[in-house]
Tab-separated table of C-alpha atoms in Angstrom:
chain	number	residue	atom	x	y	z
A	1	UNK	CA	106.141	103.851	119.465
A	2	UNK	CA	108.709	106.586	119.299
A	3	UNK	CA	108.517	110.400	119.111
A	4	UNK	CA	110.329	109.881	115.805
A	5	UNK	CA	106.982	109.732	114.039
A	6	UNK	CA	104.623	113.228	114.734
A	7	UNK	CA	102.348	115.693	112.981
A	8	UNK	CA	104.344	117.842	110.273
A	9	UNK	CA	103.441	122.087	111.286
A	10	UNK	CA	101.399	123.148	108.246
A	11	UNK	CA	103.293	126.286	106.847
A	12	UNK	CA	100.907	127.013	103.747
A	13	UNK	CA	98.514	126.416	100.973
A	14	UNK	CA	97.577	127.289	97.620
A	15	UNK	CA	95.126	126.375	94.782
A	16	UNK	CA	96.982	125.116	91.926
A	17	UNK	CA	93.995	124.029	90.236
A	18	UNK	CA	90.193	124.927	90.267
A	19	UNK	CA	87.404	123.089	88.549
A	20	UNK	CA	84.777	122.309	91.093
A	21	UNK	CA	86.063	118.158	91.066
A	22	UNK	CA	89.298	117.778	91.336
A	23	UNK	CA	91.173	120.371	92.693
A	24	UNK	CA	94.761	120.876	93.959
A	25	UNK	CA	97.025	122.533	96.218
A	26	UNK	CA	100.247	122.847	96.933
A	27	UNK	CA	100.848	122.502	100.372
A	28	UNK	CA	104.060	123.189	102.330
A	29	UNK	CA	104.924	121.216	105.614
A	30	UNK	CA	107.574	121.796	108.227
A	31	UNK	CA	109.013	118.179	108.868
A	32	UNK	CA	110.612	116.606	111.848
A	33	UNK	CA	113.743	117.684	111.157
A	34	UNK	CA	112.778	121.508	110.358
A	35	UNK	CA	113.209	121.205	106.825
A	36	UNK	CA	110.093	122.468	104.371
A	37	UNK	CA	108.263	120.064	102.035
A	38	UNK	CA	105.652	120.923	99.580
A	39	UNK	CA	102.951	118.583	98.133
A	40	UNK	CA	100.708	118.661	95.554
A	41	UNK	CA	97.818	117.196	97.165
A	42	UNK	CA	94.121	116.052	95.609
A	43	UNK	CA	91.446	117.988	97.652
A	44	UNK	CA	88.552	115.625	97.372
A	45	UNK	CA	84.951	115.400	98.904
A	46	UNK	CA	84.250	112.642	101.746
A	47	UNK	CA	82.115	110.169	99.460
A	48	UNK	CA	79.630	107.134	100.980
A	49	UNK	CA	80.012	103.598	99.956
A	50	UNK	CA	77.715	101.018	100.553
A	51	UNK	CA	78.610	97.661	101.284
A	52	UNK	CA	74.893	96.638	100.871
A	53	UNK	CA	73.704	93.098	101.407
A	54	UNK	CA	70.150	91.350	100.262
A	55	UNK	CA	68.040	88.637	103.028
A	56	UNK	CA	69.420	85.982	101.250
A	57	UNK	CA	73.134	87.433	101.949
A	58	UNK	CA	73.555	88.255	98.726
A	59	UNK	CA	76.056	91.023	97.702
A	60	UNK	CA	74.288	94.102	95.485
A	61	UNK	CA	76.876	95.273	93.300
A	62	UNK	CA	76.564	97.951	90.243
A	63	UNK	CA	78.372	96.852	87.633
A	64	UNK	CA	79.063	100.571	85.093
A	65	UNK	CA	82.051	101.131	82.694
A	66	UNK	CA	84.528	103.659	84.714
A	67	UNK	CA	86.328	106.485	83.059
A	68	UNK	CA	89.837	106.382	85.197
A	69	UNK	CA	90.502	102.743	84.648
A	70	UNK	CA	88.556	103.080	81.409
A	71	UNK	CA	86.872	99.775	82.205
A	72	UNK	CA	83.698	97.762	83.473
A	73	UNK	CA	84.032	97.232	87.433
A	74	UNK	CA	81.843	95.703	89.718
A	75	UNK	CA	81.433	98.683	92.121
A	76	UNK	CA	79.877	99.036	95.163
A	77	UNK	CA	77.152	101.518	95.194
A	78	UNK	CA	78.064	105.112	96.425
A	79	UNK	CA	78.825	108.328	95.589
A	80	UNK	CA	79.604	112.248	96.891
A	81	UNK	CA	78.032	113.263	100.043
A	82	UNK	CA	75.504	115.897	98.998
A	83	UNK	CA	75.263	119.447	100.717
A	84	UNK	CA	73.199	118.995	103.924
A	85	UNK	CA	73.219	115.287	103.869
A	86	UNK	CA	74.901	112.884	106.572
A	87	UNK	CA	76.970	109.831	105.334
A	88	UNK	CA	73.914	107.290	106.470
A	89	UNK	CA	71.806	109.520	104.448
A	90	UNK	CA	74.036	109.601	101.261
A	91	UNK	CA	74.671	105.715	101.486
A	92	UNK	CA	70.480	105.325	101.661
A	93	UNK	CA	69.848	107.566	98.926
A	94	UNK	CA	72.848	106.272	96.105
A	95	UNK	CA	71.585	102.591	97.057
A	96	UNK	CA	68.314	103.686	96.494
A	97	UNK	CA	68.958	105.679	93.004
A	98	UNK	CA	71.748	102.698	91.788
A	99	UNK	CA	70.001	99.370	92.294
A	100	UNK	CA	66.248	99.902	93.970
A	101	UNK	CA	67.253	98.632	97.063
A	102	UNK	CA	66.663	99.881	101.227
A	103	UNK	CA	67.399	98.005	104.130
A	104	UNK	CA	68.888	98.519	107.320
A	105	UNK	CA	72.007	100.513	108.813
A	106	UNK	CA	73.775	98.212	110.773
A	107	UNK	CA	77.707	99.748	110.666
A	108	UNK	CA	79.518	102.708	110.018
A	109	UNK	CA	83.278	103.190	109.172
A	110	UNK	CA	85.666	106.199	108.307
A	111	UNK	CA	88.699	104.996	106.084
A	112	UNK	CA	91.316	106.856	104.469
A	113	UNK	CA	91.362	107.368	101.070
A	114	UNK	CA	95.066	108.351	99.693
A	115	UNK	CA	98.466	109.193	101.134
A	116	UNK	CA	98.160	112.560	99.062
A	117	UNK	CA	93.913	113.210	99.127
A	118	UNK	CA	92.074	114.637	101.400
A	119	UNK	CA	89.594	112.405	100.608
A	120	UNK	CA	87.892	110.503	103.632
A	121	UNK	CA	85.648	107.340	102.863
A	122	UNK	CA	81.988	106.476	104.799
A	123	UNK	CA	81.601	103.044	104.533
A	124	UNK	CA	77.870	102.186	105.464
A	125	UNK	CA	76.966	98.486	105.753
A	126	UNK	CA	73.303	97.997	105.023
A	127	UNK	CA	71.841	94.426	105.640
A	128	UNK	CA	68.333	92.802	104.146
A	129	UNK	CA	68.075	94.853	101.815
A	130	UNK	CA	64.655	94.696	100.020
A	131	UNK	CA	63.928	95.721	96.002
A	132	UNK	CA	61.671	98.820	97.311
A	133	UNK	CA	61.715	100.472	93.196
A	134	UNK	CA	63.260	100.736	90.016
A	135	UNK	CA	66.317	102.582	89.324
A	136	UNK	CA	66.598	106.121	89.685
A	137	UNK	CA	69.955	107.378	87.717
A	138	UNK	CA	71.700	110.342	86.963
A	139	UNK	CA	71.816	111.361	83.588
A	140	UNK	CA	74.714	109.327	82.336
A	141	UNK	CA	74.363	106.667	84.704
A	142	UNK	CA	74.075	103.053	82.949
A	143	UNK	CA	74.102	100.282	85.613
A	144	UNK	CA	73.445	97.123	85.941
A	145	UNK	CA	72.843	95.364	89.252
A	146	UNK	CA	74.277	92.059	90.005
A	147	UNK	CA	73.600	90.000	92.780
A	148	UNK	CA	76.737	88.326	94.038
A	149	UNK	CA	76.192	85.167	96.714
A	150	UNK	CA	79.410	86.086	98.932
A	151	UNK	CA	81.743	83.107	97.970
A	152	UNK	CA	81.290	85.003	94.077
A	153	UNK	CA	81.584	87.952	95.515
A	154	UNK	CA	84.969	87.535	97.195
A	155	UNK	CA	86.155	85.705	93.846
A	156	UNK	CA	85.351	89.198	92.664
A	157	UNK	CA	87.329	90.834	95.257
A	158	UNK	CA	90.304	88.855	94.302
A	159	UNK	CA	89.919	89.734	90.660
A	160	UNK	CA	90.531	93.249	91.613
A	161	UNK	CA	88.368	94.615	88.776
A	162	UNK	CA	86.603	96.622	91.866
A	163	UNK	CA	87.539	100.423	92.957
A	164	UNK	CA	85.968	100.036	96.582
A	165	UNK	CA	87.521	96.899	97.769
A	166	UNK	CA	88.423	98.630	101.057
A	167	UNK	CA	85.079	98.922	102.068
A	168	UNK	CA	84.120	95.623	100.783
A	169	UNK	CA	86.337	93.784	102.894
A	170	UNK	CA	85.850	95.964	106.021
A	171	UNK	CA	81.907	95.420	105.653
A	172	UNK	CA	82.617	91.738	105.268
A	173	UNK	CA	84.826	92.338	108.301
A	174	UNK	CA	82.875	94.090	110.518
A	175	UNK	CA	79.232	91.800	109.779
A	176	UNK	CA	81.368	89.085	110.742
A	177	UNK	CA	81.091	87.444	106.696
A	178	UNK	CA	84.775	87.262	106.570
B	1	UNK	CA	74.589	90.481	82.452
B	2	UNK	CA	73.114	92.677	80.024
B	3	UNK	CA	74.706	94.311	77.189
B	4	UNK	CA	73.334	97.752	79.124
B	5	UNK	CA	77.254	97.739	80.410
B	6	UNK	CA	79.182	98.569	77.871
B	7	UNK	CA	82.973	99.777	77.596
B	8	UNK	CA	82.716	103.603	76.384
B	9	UNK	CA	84.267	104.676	73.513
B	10	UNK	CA	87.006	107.399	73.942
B	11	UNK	CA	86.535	110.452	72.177
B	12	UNK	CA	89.335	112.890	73.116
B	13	UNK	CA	91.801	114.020	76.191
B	14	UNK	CA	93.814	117.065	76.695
B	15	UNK	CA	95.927	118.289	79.236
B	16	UNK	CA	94.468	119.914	82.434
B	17	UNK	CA	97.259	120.166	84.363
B	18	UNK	CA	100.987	118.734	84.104
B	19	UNK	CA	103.132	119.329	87.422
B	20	UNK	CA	105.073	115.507	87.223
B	21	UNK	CA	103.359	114.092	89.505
B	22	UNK	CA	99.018	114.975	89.664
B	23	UNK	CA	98.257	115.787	86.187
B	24	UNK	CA	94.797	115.703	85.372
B	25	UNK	CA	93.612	115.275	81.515
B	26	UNK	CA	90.189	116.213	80.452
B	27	UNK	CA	88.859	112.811	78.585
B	28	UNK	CA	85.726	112.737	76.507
B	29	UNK	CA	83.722	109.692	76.311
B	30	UNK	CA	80.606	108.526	74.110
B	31	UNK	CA	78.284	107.027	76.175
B	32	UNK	CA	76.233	104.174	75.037
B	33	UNK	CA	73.086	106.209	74.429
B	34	UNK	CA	74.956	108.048	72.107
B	35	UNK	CA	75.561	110.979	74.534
B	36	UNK	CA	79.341	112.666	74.546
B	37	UNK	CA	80.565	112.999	78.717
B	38	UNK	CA	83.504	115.006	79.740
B	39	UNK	CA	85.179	113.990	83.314
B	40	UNK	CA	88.622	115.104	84.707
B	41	UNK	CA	91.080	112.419	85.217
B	42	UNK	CA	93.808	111.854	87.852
B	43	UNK	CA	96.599	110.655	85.227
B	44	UNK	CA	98.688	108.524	88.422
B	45	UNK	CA	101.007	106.096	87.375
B	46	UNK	CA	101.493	102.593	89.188
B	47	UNK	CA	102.467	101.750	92.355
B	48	UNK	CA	103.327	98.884	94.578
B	49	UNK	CA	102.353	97.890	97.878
B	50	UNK	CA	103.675	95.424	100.336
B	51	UNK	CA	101.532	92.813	102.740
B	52	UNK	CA	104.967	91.955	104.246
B	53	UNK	CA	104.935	89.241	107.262
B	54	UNK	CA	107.774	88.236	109.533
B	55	UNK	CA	108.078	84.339	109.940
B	56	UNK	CA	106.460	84.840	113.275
B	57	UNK	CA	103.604	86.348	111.127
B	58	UNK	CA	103.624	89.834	112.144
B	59	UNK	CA	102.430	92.788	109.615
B	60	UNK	CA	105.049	94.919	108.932
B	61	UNK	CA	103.476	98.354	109.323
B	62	UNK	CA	105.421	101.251	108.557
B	63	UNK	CA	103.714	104.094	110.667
B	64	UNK	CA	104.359	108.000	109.034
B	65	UNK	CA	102.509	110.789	109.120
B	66	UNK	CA	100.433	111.586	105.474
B	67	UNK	CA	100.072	114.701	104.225
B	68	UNK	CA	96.938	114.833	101.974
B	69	UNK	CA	94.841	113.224	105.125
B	70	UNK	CA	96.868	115.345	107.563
B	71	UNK	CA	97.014	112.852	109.974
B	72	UNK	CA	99.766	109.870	111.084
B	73	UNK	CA	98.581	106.275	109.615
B	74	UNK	CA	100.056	103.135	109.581
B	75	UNK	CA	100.469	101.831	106.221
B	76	UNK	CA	101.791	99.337	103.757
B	77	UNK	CA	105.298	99.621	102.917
B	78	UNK	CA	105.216	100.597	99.262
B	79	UNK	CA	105.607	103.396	96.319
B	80	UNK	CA	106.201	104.366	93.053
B	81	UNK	CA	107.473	101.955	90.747
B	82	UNK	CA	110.702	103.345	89.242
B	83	UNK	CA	111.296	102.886	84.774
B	84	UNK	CA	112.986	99.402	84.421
B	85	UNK	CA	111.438	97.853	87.731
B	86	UNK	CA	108.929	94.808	87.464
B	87	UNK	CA	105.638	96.069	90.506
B	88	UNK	CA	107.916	92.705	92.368
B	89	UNK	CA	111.150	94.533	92.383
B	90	UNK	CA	109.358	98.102	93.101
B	91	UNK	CA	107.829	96.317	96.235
B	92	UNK	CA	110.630	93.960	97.386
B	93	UNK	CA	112.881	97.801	97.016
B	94	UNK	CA	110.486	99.556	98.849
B	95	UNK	CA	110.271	96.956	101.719
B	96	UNK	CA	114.230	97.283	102.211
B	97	UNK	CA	114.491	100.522	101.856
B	98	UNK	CA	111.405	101.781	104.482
B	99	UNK	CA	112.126	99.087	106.823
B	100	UNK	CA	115.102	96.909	106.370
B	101	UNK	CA	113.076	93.516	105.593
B	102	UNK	CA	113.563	90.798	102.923
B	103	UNK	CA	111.387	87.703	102.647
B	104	UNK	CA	109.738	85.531	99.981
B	105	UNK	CA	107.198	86.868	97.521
B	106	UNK	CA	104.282	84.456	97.855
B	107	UNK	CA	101.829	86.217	95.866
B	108	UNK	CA	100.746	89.659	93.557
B	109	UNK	CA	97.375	91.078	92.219
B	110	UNK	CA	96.482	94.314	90.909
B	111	UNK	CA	93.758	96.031	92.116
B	112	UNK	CA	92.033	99.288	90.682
B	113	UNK	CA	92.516	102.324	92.305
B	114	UNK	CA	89.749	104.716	91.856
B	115	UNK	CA	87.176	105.494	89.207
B	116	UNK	CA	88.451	108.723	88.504
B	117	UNK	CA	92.075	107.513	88.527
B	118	UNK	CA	94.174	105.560	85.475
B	119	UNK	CA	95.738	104.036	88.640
B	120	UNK	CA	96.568	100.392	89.232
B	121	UNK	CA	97.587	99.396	92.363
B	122	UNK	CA	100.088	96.226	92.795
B	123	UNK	CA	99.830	94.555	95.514
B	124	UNK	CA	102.638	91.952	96.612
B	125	UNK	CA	102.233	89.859	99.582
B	126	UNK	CA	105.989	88.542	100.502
B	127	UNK	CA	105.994	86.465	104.215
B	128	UNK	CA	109.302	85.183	106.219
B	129	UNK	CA	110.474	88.056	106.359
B	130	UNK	CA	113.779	89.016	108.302
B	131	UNK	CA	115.615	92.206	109.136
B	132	UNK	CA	118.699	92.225	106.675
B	133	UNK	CA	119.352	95.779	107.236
B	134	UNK	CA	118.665	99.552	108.247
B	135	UNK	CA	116.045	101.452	107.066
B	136	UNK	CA	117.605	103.618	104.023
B	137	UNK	CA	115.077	106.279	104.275
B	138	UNK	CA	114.625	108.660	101.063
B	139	UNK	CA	115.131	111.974	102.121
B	140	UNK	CA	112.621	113.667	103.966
B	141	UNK	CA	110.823	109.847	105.172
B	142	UNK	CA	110.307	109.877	108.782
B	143	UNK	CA	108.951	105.861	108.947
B	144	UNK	CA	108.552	104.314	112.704
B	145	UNK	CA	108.831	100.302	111.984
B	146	UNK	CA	105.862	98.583	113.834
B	147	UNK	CA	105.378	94.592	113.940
B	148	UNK	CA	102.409	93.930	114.710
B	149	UNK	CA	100.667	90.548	115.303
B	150	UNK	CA	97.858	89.689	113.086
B	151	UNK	CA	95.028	90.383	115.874
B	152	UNK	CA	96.556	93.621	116.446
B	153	UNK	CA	96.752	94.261	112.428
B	154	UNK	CA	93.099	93.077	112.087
B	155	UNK	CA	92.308	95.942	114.743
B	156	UNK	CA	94.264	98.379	113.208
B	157	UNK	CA	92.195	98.066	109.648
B	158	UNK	CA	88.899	98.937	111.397
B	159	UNK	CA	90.491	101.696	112.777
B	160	UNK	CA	90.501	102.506	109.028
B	161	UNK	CA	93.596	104.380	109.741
B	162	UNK	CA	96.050	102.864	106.561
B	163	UNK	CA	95.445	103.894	102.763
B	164	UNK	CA	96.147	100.543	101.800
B	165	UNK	CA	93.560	98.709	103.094
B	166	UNK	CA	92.924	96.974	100.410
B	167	UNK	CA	95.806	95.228	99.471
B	168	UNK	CA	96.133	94.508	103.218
B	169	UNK	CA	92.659	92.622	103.509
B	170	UNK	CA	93.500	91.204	100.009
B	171	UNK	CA	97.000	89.950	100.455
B	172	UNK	CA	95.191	88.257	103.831
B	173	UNK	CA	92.800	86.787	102.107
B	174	UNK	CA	95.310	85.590	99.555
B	175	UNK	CA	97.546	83.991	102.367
B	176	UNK	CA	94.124	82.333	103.711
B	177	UNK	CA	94.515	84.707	106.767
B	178	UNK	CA	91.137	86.055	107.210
């Protein structure tokens, strides 16, 4: 690898929008060659995803409409990182309040997110996971959980009706399932 | 499945912000308890992404530093697809242009993006690919070309250093490469 490639000098930032979700900034960069370059960029909380499977190796997904795509996916469970809270804890808790289910931490992985967000993704893989309670949703939440065996579950992936795909794969990846 | 999962019906959306590139629309949704739900939107239009191999079957990784993670990755060849081009010419453009490579398109899916995003993602898979020409580098690109073989690639994805991941598992999987 070359020197050609390195890390643009960050000249400045500003909001260009507020609203407590999905903010923006424009940021301006010094590149390589000295010129300035200013981006709007998507400053986004680190979220947890669970790639979360049963004993029986079965895939828990939560299947909910979703307002960007305006359609029904077959998500992984997940959600923001609350205040306080470490990525293991967030990926316990959402699994938890989605689908009922707890089992046990076996990986962790940081991915990124977007070219242009600031976003970082916790992917938690949580194996034999056991039905410990109902449901617990946020107002607004409507669910369904839907056990997957894993050769339905990667038909799934391939449909591509699924918004965490990276972290399904990279669970799959790193339990060895691929 | 249940009928609990339902698509929502789409009340309203206005503006947030307009800037050409990350406008966000405020959309209101009725909920199937009857409930109205306001979310902000990322309004991002398509884009294409590359799993390009050589005929030796090395990943064609085009390594750049990223501004909204601050932070060099090695991604997918890929971008915007420009008015008049099919997500296969976008990607076969993109691949030429960011690293000089033509090959055979073998496969495409389309994968959702985010659940906050209208994004698709298309993801083209295109193997045998040879060096035709220089990289034509839009203005203010700085891309280092890196083959890397497919243990190497593999590596790289748990790293979880590439926005793309996705469509690089998927086209993998696609090309019975996992």
């Amino acid at each position: 690898m070359t020197d050609k490639v390195k890390t643009w000098e960050l000249i400045s930032r500003e909001p260009v929008t507020r609203n407590g979700w999905r903010d923006l900034e424009r940021v301006v960069f010094r590149r390589p060659d000295g010129s300035e370059a200013d981006f709007f960029i998507k400053i986004e909380f680190p979220s947890a995803v669970v790639l979360a499977l049963t004993k029986d190796r079965e895939v828990i997904v939560a299947r909910q409409f979703r307002p960007g795509p305006n359609a029904i996916a077959g998500e992984l469970p997940g959600g923001a990182i609350d205040e306080g809270e470490t990525p293991v804890q967030a990926a316990e808790r959402e699994l938890l309040e989605e689908t009922g289910y707890r089992g046990i931490v076996r990986h962790t992985a940081v991915v990124l997110d977007c070219a242009y967000s600031t976003k970082r993704l916790h992917c938690v893989i949580i194996t034999d996971c056991e039905k410990v309670a109902g449901q617990a949703l946020d107002d607004g939440e409507f669910i369904e959980v839907v056990l997957m065996p894993l050769p339905e579950f990667r038909e799934h992936l391939r449909s591509g009706m699924i918004t965490d795909m990276e972290a399904a794969y990279l669970g799959l990846d790193l339990l060895g399932l691929l």
